[in-house]
């Protein structure tokens, strides 16, 4: 099973930089406990030097992951605040019929509410409730 981890990177930051990406390892670890044969697509792991990219490299990275978002079995999207890149990746996944599970307190946000099959308010809720049975409900196993 291929799982894409989408999530906040720049978010609402006005200054140069990214949000902490620690959530990605927590999500990955939890998924690896549930799904034995898993391939995780994580832009943070495969492009760790992205802050030093020139505009051409940024574009290549952005469009590469947008394309990948529609070619996986499942998307997990971590959005504690607005994330334009994650919203685009979610839209592409949704249009490709990829089930989206969101981790976000923004339950009234239309992008999250309308595109997600499941929504968990935070990482603890996700880790406590996302399990093998949810994969069955999403027709992934």
PDB file of C-alpha atoms in Angstrom:
ATOM      1  CA  UNK A   1       0.000   0.000   0.000  1.00  0.00           C
ATOM      2  CA  UNK A   2       1.291   3.464  -0.931  1.00  0.00           C
ATOM      3  CA  UNK A   3       0.479   6.238   1.531  1.00  0.00           C
ATOM      4  CA  UNK A   4       1.185   9.919   0.927  1.00  0.00           C
ATOM      5  CA  UNK A   5       1.755  12.117   3.976  1.00  0.00           C
ATOM      6  CA  UNK A   6       0.596  15.622   3.165  1.00  0.00           C
ATOM      7  CA  UNK A   7       0.885  18.356   5.726  1.00  0.00           C
ATOM      8  CA  UNK A   8       1.770  21.820   6.709  1.00  0.00           C
ATOM      9  CA  UNK A   9       5.215  23.028   5.742  1.00  0.00           C
ATOM     10  CA  UNK A  10       5.090  26.793   5.245  1.00  0.00           C
ATOM     11  CA  UNK A  11       1.480  27.311   6.321  1.00  0.00           C
ATOM     12  CA  UNK A  12       0.784  30.887   7.382  1.00  0.00           C
ATOM     13  CA  UNK A  13       4.440  31.757   7.952  1.00  0.00           C
ATOM     14  CA  UNK A  14       5.325  35.179   6.663  1.00  0.00           C
ATOM     15  CA  UNK A  15       9.030  34.674   7.322  1.00  0.00           C
ATOM     16  CA  UNK A  16      11.251  32.212   5.468  1.00  0.00           C
ATOM     17  CA  UNK A  17      11.152  28.736   6.984  1.00  0.00           C
ATOM     18  CA  UNK A  18       8.906  25.803   7.710  1.00  0.00           C
ATOM     19  CA  UNK A  19       6.878  24.429  10.599  1.00  0.00           C
ATOM     20  CA  UNK A  20       8.222  21.539  12.636  1.00  0.00           C
ATOM     21  CA  UNK A  21       7.876  18.324  10.658  1.00  0.00           C
ATOM     22  CA  UNK A  22       7.933  15.959  13.656  1.00  0.00           C
ATOM     23  CA  UNK A  23       4.336  14.961  12.997  1.00  0.00           C
ATOM     24  CA  UNK A  24       5.490  13.051   9.924  1.00  0.00           C
ATOM     25  CA  UNK A  25       7.534  10.501  11.884  1.00  0.00           C
ATOM     26  CA  UNK A  26       4.661  10.020  14.345  1.00  0.00           C
ATOM     27  CA  UNK A  27       2.228   9.345  11.504  1.00  0.00           C
ATOM     28  CA  UNK A  28       4.715   7.050   9.730  1.00  0.00           C
ATOM     29  CA  UNK A  29       5.416   5.048  12.874  1.00  0.00           C
ATOM     30  CA  UNK A  30       1.709   4.549  13.540  1.00  0.00           C
ATOM     31  CA  UNK A  31       1.011   3.504   9.948  1.00  0.00           C
ATOM     32  CA  UNK A  32       3.889   1.002   9.993  1.00  0.00           C
ATOM     33  CA  UNK A  33       2.328  -0.658  13.047  1.00  0.00           C
ATOM     34  CA  UNK A  34      -0.969  -1.148  11.201  1.00  0.00           C
ATOM     35  CA  UNK A  35       0.091  -1.798   7.603  1.00  0.00           C
ATOM     36  CA  UNK A  36       2.826  -4.373   7.121  1.00  0.00           C
ATOM     37  CA  UNK A  37       3.495  -3.839   3.419  1.00  0.00           C
ATOM     38  CA  UNK A  38       3.605  -0.042   3.238  1.00  0.00           C
ATOM     39  CA  UNK A  39       5.445   2.496   1.138  1.00  0.00           C
ATOM     40  CA  UNK A  40       5.297   5.971   2.638  1.00  0.00           C
ATOM     41  CA  UNK A  41       5.720   8.983   0.400  1.00  0.00           C
ATOM     42  CA  UNK A  42       6.953  11.818   2.582  1.00  0.00           C
ATOM     43  CA  UNK A  43       8.234  15.013   0.913  1.00  0.00           C
ATOM     44  CA  UNK A  44      10.113  15.961   4.080  1.00  0.00           C
ATOM     45  CA  UNK A  45      12.201  12.781   3.929  1.00  0.00           C
ATOM     46  CA  UNK A  46      12.919  12.831   0.202  1.00  0.00           C
ATOM     47  CA  UNK A  47      13.576  16.583  -0.159  1.00  0.00           C
ATOM     48  CA  UNK A  48      15.161  17.693   3.137  1.00  0.00           C
ATOM     49  CA  UNK A  49      17.232  20.446   1.464  1.00  0.00           C
ATOM     50  CA  UNK A  50      14.195  22.185  -0.060  1.00  0.00           C
ATOM     51  CA  UNK A  51      14.866  25.474   1.730  1.00  0.00           C
ATOM     52  CA  UNK A  52      18.009  25.897  -0.362  1.00  0.00           C
ATOM     53  CA  UNK A  53      16.271  25.143  -3.678  1.00  0.00           C
ATOM     54  CA  UNK A  54      16.137  27.704  -6.466  1.00  0.00           C
ATOM     55  CA  UNK A  55      12.780  28.494  -8.044  1.00  0.00           C
ATOM     56  CA  UNK A  56      13.132  25.804 -10.724  1.00  0.00           C
ATOM     57  CA  UNK A  57      13.908  23.131  -8.121  1.00  0.00           C
ATOM     58  CA  UNK A  58      10.987  24.353  -5.972  1.00  0.00           C
ATOM     59  CA  UNK A  59       8.643  24.040  -8.959  1.00  0.00           C
ATOM     60  CA  UNK A  60       9.923  20.556  -9.783  1.00  0.00           C
ATOM     61  CA  UNK A  61       9.411  19.426  -6.195  1.00  0.00           C
ATOM     62  CA  UNK A  62       5.959  20.988  -5.879  1.00  0.00           C
ATOM     63  CA  UNK A  63       4.586  19.553  -9.107  1.00  0.00           C
ATOM     64  CA  UNK A  64       6.206  16.149  -8.518  1.00  0.00           C
ATOM     65  CA  UNK A  65       4.392  15.732  -5.202  1.00  0.00           C
ATOM     66  CA  UNK A  66       1.140  17.112  -6.576  1.00  0.00           C
ATOM     67  CA  UNK A  67       1.297  14.392  -9.224  1.00  0.00           C
ATOM     68  CA  UNK A  68       2.138  11.706  -6.653  1.00  0.00           C
ATOM     69  CA  UNK A  69      -0.844  12.727  -4.517  1.00  0.00           C
ATOM     70  CA  UNK A  70      -3.182  11.284  -7.118  1.00  0.00           C
ATOM     71  CA  UNK A  71      -1.285   8.016  -7.540  1.00  0.00           C
ATOM     72  CA  UNK A  72      -1.394   6.523  -4.063  1.00  0.00           C
ATOM     73  CA  UNK A  73      -3.790   4.298  -2.145  1.00  0.00           C
ATOM     74  CA  UNK A  74      -4.297   6.639   0.810  1.00  0.00           C
ATOM     75  CA  UNK A  75      -3.466  10.199   1.821  1.00  0.00           C
ATOM     76  CA  UNK A  76      -2.962  11.277   5.418  1.00  0.00           C
ATOM     77  CA  UNK A  77      -3.094  15.062   5.671  1.00  0.00           C
ATOM     78  CA  UNK A  78      -1.909  16.904   8.792  1.00  0.00           C
ATOM     79  CA  UNK A  79      -3.309  20.436   8.840  1.00  0.00           C
ATOM     80  CA  UNK A  80      -3.264  22.213  12.221  1.00  0.00           C
ATOM     81  CA  UNK A  81      -3.696  25.504  10.305  1.00  0.00           C
ATOM     82  CA  UNK A  82      -4.293  26.485   6.688  1.00  0.00           C
ATOM     83  CA  UNK A  83      -1.892  24.936   4.195  1.00  0.00           C
ATOM     84  CA  UNK A  84      -2.236  25.889   0.552  1.00  0.00           C
ATOM     85  CA  UNK A  85       0.054  23.129  -0.713  1.00  0.00           C
ATOM     86  CA  UNK A  86      -1.768  20.469   1.291  1.00  0.00           C
ATOM     87  CA  UNK A  87      -5.114  21.743   0.015  1.00  0.00           C
ATOM     88  CA  UNK A  88      -3.914  21.351  -3.578  1.00  0.00           C
ATOM     89  CA  UNK A  89      -2.549  17.864  -2.883  1.00  0.00           C
ATOM     90  CA  UNK A  90      -5.849  16.938  -1.225  1.00  0.00           C
ATOM     91  CA  UNK A  91      -7.821  18.186  -4.232  1.00  0.00           C
ATOM     92  CA  UNK A  92      -5.681  16.138  -6.617  1.00  0.00           C
ATOM     93  CA  UNK A  93      -6.070  13.037  -4.429  1.00  0.00           C
ATOM     94  CA  UNK A  94      -9.808  13.587  -4.143  1.00  0.00           C
ATOM     95  CA  UNK A  95     -10.218  13.937  -7.924  1.00  0.00           C
ATOM     96  CA  UNK A  96      -8.280  10.655  -8.335  1.00  0.00           C
ATOM     97  CA  UNK A  97     -10.580   8.885  -5.799  1.00  0.00           C
ATOM     98  CA  UNK A  98      -7.781   8.501  -3.258  1.00  0.00           C
ATOM     99  CA  UNK A  99      -9.282   8.347   0.255  1.00  0.00           C
ATOM    100  CA  UNK A 100      -8.102  11.205   2.461  1.00  0.00           C
ATOM    101  CA  UNK A 101      -7.772  11.037   6.228  1.00  0.00           C
ATOM    102  CA  UNK A 102      -7.174  14.432   7.800  1.00  0.00           C
ATOM    103  CA  UNK A 103      -5.707  15.324  11.159  1.00  0.00           C
ATOM    104  CA  UNK A 104      -6.937  18.814  11.893  1.00  0.00           C
ATOM    105  CA  UNK A 105      -8.876  20.909  14.383  1.00  0.00           C
ATOM    106  CA  UNK A 106     -10.301  22.833  11.385  1.00  0.00           C
ATOM    107  CA  UNK A 107     -13.359  20.591  11.100  1.00  0.00           C
ATOM    108  CA  UNK A 108     -15.536  23.379   9.665  1.00  0.00           C
ATOM    109  CA  UNK A 109     -13.063  24.223   6.896  1.00  0.00           C
ATOM    110  CA  UNK A 110     -14.724  23.197   3.643  1.00  0.00           C
ATOM    111  CA  UNK A 111     -11.596  21.693   2.084  1.00  0.00           C
ATOM    112  CA  UNK A 112     -11.057  19.446   5.083  1.00  0.00           C
ATOM    113  CA  UNK A 113     -14.716  18.669   5.690  1.00  0.00           C
ATOM    114  CA  UNK A 114     -15.682  17.952   2.088  1.00  0.00           C
ATOM    115  CA  UNK A 115     -12.601  16.104   0.839  1.00  0.00           C
ATOM    116  CA  UNK A 116     -11.822  13.904   3.864  1.00  0.00           C
ATOM    117  CA  UNK A 117     -13.285  10.464   4.490  1.00  0.00           C
ATOM    118  CA  UNK A 118     -12.202  10.664   8.155  1.00  0.00           C
ATOM    119  CA  UNK A 119     -11.113  13.593  10.321  1.00  0.00           C
ATOM    120  CA  UNK A 120      -9.210  13.362  13.596  1.00  0.00           C
ATOM    121  CA  UNK A 121      -8.807  16.501  15.705  1.00  0.00           C
ATOM    122  CA  UNK A 122      -5.140  15.896  16.601  1.00  0.00           C
ATOM    123  CA  UNK A 123      -2.306  13.371  16.416  1.00  0.00           C
ATOM    124  CA  UNK A 124      -3.285  11.615  19.651  1.00  0.00           C
ATOM    125  CA  UNK A 125      -6.816  11.071  18.379  1.00  0.00           C
ATOM    126  CA  UNK A 126      -5.433   9.731  15.080  1.00  0.00           C
ATOM    127  CA  UNK A 127      -3.049   7.338  16.844  1.00  0.00           C
ATOM    128  CA  UNK A 128      -5.796   6.125  19.200  1.00  0.00           C
ATOM    129  CA  UNK A 129      -8.541   5.671  16.605  1.00  0.00           C
ATOM    130  CA  UNK A 130      -6.981   5.047  13.181  1.00  0.00           C
ATOM    131  CA  UNK A 131      -6.634   1.287  12.935  1.00  0.00           C
ATOM    132  CA  UNK A 132      -7.050  -1.795  10.763  1.00  0.00           C
ATOM    133  CA  UNK A 133     -10.848  -1.466  10.933  1.00  0.00           C
ATOM    134  CA  UNK A 134     -10.685   2.040   9.442  1.00  0.00           C
ATOM    135  CA  UNK A 135      -8.660   0.650   6.524  1.00  0.00           C
ATOM    136  CA  UNK A 136     -11.467  -1.864   5.962  1.00  0.00           C
ATOM    137  CA  UNK A 137     -14.093   0.904   6.097  1.00  0.00           C
ATOM    138  CA  UNK A 138     -12.125   2.807   3.454  1.00  0.00           C
ATOM    139  CA  UNK A 139     -12.039  -0.338   1.255  1.00  0.00           C
ATOM    140  CA  UNK A 140      -8.250  -0.443   1.363  1.00  0.00           C
ATOM    141  CA  UNK A 141      -8.026  -4.049   2.567  1.00  0.00           C
TER     142      UNK A 141
END
